[in-house]
Structures are given as C-alpha cells and as structure tokens.
PDB file of C-alpha atoms in Angstrom:
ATOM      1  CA  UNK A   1       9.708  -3.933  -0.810  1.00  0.00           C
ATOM      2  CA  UNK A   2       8.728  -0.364  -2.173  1.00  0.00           C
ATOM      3  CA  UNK A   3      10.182  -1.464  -5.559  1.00  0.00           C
ATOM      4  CA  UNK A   4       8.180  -4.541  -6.001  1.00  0.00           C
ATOM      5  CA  UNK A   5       5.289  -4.990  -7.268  1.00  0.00           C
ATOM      6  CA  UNK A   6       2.400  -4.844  -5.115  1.00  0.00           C
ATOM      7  CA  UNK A   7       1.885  -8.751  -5.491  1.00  0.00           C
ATOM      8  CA  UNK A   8       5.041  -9.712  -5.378  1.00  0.00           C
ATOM      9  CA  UNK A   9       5.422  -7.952  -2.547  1.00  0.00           C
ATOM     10  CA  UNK A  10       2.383  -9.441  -0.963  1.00  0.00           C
ATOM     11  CA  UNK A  11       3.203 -12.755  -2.097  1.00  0.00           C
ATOM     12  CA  UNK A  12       6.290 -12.710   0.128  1.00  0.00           C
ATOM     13  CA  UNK A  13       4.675 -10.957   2.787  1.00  0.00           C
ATOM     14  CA  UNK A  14       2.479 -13.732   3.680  1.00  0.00           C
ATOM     15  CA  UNK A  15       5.114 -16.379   2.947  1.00  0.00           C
ATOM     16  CA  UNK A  16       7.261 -14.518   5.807  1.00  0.00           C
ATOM     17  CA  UNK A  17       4.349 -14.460   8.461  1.00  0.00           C
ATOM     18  CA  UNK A  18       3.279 -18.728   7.112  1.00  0.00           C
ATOM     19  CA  UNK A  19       6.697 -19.597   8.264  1.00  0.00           C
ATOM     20  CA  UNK A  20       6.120 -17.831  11.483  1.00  0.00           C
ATOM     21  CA  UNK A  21       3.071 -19.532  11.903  1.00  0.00           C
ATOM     22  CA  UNK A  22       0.241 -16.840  11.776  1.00  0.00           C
ATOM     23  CA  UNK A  23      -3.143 -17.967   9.474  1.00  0.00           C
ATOM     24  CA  UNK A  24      -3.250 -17.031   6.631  1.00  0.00           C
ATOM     25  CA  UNK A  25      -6.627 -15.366   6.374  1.00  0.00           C
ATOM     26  CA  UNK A  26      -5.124 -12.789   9.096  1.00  0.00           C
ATOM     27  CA  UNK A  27      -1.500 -12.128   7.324  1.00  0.00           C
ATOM     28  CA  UNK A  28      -3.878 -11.687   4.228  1.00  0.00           C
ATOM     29  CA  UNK A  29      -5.949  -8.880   5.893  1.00  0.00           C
ATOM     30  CA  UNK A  30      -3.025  -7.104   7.451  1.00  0.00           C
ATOM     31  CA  UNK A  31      -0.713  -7.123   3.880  1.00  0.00           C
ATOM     32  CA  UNK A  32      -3.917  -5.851   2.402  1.00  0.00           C
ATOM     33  CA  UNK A  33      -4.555  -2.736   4.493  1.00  0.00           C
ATOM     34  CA  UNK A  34      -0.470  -2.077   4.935  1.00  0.00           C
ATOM     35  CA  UNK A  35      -0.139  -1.807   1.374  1.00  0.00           C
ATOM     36  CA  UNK A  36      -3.159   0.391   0.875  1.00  0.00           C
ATOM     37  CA  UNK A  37      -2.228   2.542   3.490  1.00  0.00           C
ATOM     38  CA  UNK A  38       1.546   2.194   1.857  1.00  0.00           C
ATOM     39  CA  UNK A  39       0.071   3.559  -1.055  1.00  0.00           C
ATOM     40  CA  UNK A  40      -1.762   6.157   0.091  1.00  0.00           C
ATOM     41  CA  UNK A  41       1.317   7.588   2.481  1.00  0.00           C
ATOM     42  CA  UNK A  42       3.349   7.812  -1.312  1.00  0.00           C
ATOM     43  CA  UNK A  43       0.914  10.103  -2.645  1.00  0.00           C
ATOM     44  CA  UNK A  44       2.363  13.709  -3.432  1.00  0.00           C
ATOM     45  CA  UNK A  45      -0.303  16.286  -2.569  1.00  0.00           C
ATOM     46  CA  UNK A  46       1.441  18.871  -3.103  1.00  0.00           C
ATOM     47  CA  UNK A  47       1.988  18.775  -7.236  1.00  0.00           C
ATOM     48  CA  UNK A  48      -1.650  18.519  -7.503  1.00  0.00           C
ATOM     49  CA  UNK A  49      -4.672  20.888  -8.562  1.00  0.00           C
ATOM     50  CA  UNK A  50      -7.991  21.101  -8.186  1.00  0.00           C
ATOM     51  CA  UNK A  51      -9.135  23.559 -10.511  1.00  0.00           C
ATOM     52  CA  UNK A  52      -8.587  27.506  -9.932  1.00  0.00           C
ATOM     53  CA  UNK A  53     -12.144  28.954  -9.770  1.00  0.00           C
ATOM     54  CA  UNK A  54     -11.859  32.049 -11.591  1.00  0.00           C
ATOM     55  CA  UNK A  55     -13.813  35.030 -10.836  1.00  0.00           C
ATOM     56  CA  UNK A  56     -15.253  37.209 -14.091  1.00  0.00           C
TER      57      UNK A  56
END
C-alpha cells in the first residue's frame, strides 16, 4: 500500500473493513491516524539539519 497514494490507499482501506462489517465512521478514524503515523515512521531524520550555530 506504501506505493499508493494516500487516498487510494485509504479508499481501499475502508472498502476492506465495509465488507467486514465495521462502521464506517470508525474504519475512517483508524485509516486516518495509521496513515499519519505511516507517514511520520518514513521520515529520515538523519539527512536533516537544523542550522549549525556558529560561534565568532
């Protein structure tokens, strides 16, 4: 699902838990904060800067 885009992949998310029967204002809140948290778990820390402070 990582190569989808983030609606698509939500869009089949909650198709997937309809047919299983859960409502759909729950499946919507759990795709919602999976694919933040998704997206926050891909981030790459370690390329980034915050500014050297430099001392004169």
């Amino acid at each position: 699902m990582r190569a989808l885009a983030p609606e698509v992949a939500a869009r089949r998310l909650l198709g997937m838990l309809a047919r299983k029967g859960y409502p759909a204002g729950l499946a919507s809140a759990v795709i919602r904060d999976e694919l933040a948290a998704v997206r926050t778990a891909d981030l790459d820390l370690t390329d980034v800067t915050f500014g050297a402070m430099e001392e004169t």
